[in-house]
Amino acid sequence: MDKTNDKIRRLREEKARLWKGGGEKRIEKQHAAGKLTARERVALLLDPETTQEMFLFSKHRGTAFGMAGKELPGDGVVTVGGTIDGRQVFVASQDFTVSGGSVGEMHADKICQMMDMSLKCGAPFIFVNDSGGARIQEGIDSLSGYGKIFYRNVLLSGVVPQISIIAGPCAGGAAYSPALTDFIIMVKNTGKLFITGPSVIKQVTGEDISAEELGGVYAQMTYSGVVHFVAENDEHAAQICKKLLSFLPSNNMEDPPDFGDGELTIVEDLALNQIIPDNPREPYDMREVIRRVIDNGDFLEVQDHFAANAIVGFARLNGRTVGIVGNQPMVKAGVLDIDSSDKISRFVRFCNAFNIPLVTFVDVPGFMPGIQQEYGGIIRHGAKMLFAYSAATVPKISVILRKAYGGAYLAMCGKDLGCDRVCAWPTGEIAVMGAEGAVGIVYRKEINAAEDKQAATQEFIEKYKTEFANPYVGAARNLIDDIIEPKDTRRYLSLALESLRTKRELRPHKKHGLIPL
Ligand code: HXC
């Protein structure tokens, strides 16, 4: 009996010691840097009393260079299962207090086991990154560990949602694991993401830049579009993660959670009838339209500071998750360029993989003209949108608010790309190009021959607008299901979504399509 008690006491002491990670001093240092510990982060994420830790007693082999006798509690990563809002998830949270959260063989194995569990159980995987990267002493074993994580990131892709939280350094090849996941939430000031740090850049290219300017949230959200959400601190990162998961199914075999009560809440919104300015060049805020149509104006925008001429994000309609895509007339007139094409395509593919219907709000003057855009491959990038929308088999509904010009009209999920429902507001203009450009080409001879060229141009513009730049031509060809008053947009979308609830669309079997990357 005493022996058993001794063993139990020893176990308790051992666990208490290991739970302290790198010890009090390093925990203090972590807090002083504005960071929570790996376990504190897990506690913020998971429902109380649901956390089940695995591999606390994990140990490195002790055979690597300089590692003999070195104790690394939990091998620098906390791996747990638990629930968020009652739904199962698996989490790996790197412990910077233990050898800087560096990734050794066992550390990587723990992460991989969580990922395998996610895959088998159809539960989201969350990876909290706070690490000095590959554990230098473990050399090739560490690199191999990263390789195994990358491999699993790809296996899990499209099966369960994968979310990365960047709550500390995440540099070098290590940054590729978050890059392979679906969403990256990055914490301001403490999070850093880059492939090569400032000192190497200085050596190689001579460029001078601080770590924050290179790999801080501003750079990695606004310039590169690598980051999807910016968090003020660790607590905020956990909140964003939970909110995001509330919109998503746990895996690709499930539908997203339905918060509806079975009733459609349909209200007219007269303010929408006034939202489009009389002057076609005047912008308006597409976010306002989105907020007015969705449930409670609750919109979780993704990558809000990247390619802001396009808007993507999650919302609910009558309690059901929808993926929202829109042009933003307030930024570059809502034109589609390289970055906005990438942003939309990726989002559309995520929604399709996880059974989330797509609602697209269209006001697009076209694809961005320009040498930089052409040299940068606007053809290749714009084609991703055509590919992503055409390949998507989830319910697809488009609302044409104003401009829908040229290839961009199609790229914003026109009827011919398999869109299930298309409606237009009476202000909709579906045409090959804007009236000014069109008459300059089609009526050039007549305008040149006219005495008053300006008056003639104006006359042709009006004629063109009446004949082509309206929604009635498209409606006559069945490319638009209905022309509706803006105030009835929520009604249109609600009924259309309801009718598409059982949509099934089969495609020819293939290994995978070849999206132009
Ligand atoms: C082993 C490491 C480590 C690493 C940090 N530590 N990084 N140990 N391997 N990669 C240890 C430190 O020795 C220290 O141990 C503790 O972690 C805390 O580190 P500090 O330097 O004291 O912390 P700080 O000043 O906050 O600086 C953090 C840091 C810095 C910026 C991350 O440690 C750093 O630059 N580390 C090396 C980063 C790096 O080059 N990693 C390899 C990247 S390449 P003690 O015992 O003193 O507390 C890579 C390839 C992946 O990751 C390939 C995938 C294909």
Coordinates of C-alpha atoms and ligand atoms in Angstrom, one line a residue, residues 22 26 29-30 33 35 67 70 72 95-104 130-138 142-147 150 168-177 192 194-195 200, ligand 1:
G22 CA 11.6 25.3 -18.7
R26 CA 11.9 31.1 -18.3
K29 CA 10.8 35.8 -19.2
Q30 CA 8.0 34.5 -21.5
A33 CA 8.0 39.3 -23.5
K35 CA 3.7 36.0 -24.3
M67 CA 22.2 16.7 -25.7
K70 CA 19.9 17.7 -21.1
L72 CA 13.7 19.1 -22.1
D95 CA 6.8 25.6 -25.4
F96 CA 9.4 28.3 -25.9
T97 CA 10.5 28.0 -22.3
V98 CA 12.0 24.6 -23.2
S99 CA 15.0 25.0 -25.5
G100 CA 13.2 27.8 -27.3
G101 CA 10.4 25.5 -28.5
S102 CA 12.9 24.1 -30.9
V103 CA 11.8 21.1 -33.0
G104 CA 13.6 17.8 -32.3
D130 CA 6.5 29.7 -30.8
S131 CA 9.8 28.2 -31.7
G132 CA 13.4 28.8 -32.7
G133 CA 12.9 26.3 -35.5
A134 CA 14.9 23.1 -36.2
R135 CA 16.7 22.0 -33.0
I136 CA 20.2 22.6 -34.1
Q137 CA 21.7 19.8 -32.0
E138 CA 19.4 17.1 -33.5
S142 CA 15.0 17.6 -36.7
L143 CA 14.7 18.3 -40.4
S144 CA 13.2 14.9 -40.9
G145 CA 10.6 15.8 -38.2
Y146 CA 9.7 19.0 -40.1
G147 CA 9.3 16.9 -43.3
F150 CA 4.7 19.1 -43.8
G168 CA 6.3 33.8 -31.3
P169 CA 9.2 33.3 -33.8
C170 CA 8.5 31.0 -36.7
A171 CA 11.4 31.3 -39.1
G172 CA 13.1 29.4 -41.8
G173 CA 11.6 26.3 -43.3
A174 CA 9.5 26.1 -40.1
A175 CA 7.3 28.8 -41.7
Y176 CA 6.2 26.4 -44.3
S177 CA 4.0 24.4 -42.0
K192 CA 7.4 36.8 -36.5
F194 CA 10.1 34.8 -42.4
I195 CA 12.1 32.4 -44.4
V200 CA 21.1 36.7 -43.6
Ligands
HXC1 C1 18.2 24.7 -30.3 C2 17.5 26.7 -29.6 C3 17.1 27.0 -31.0 C4 17.3 26.1 -32.0 C5 16.6 28.7 -29.7 N1 17.2 27.8 -28.9 N2 16.6 28.3 -31.0 N3 18.1 25.5 -29.3 N4 17.9 24.9 -31.6 N5 17.0 26.3 -33.2 C6 17.4 27.8 -27.5 C7 18.5 28.8 -27.1 O1 19.7 28.2 -27.1 C8 18.0 29.1 -25.6 O2 18.4 28.1 -24.8 C9 16.5 29.1 -25.7 O3 16.2 28.4 -26.9 C10 16.0 30.5 -25.9 O4 16.6 31.2 -27.0 P1 17.2 32.6 -26.9 O5 18.1 32.9 -28.0 O6 17.7 32.9 -25.5 O7 15.8 33.5 -27.0 P2 15.6 34.8 -27.7 O8 16.6 35.8 -27.4 O9 14.2 35.2 -27.4 O10 15.7 34.5 -29.3 C11 14.9 33.6 -29.9 C12 15.4 33.3 -31.3 C13 16.8 32.8 -31.3 C14 15.2 34.5 -32.2 C15 14.4 32.2 -31.9 O11 16.9 31.8 -30.3 C16 17.3 32.2 -32.6 O12 17.6 33.0 -33.5 N6 17.4 30.9 -32.6 C17 17.9 30.2 -33.8 C18 16.9 30.3 -34.9 C19 17.3 29.5 -36.1 O13 18.2 29.9 -36.8 N7 16.7 28.3 -36.2 C20 17.0 27.4 -37.3 C21 16.1 27.9 -38.4 S1 16.2 26.9 -39.8 P3 18.7 28.2 -23.3 O14 19.1 26.9 -22.8 O15 19.8 29.2 -23.2 O16 17.5 28.7 -22.6 C22 14.9 25.9 -39.6 C23 14.9 24.9 -40.7 C24 13.6 24.2 -40.7 O17 14.1 26.0 -38.7 C25 13.7 23.3 -41.9 C26 12.4 22.7 -42.2 C27 12.6 22.0 -43.6

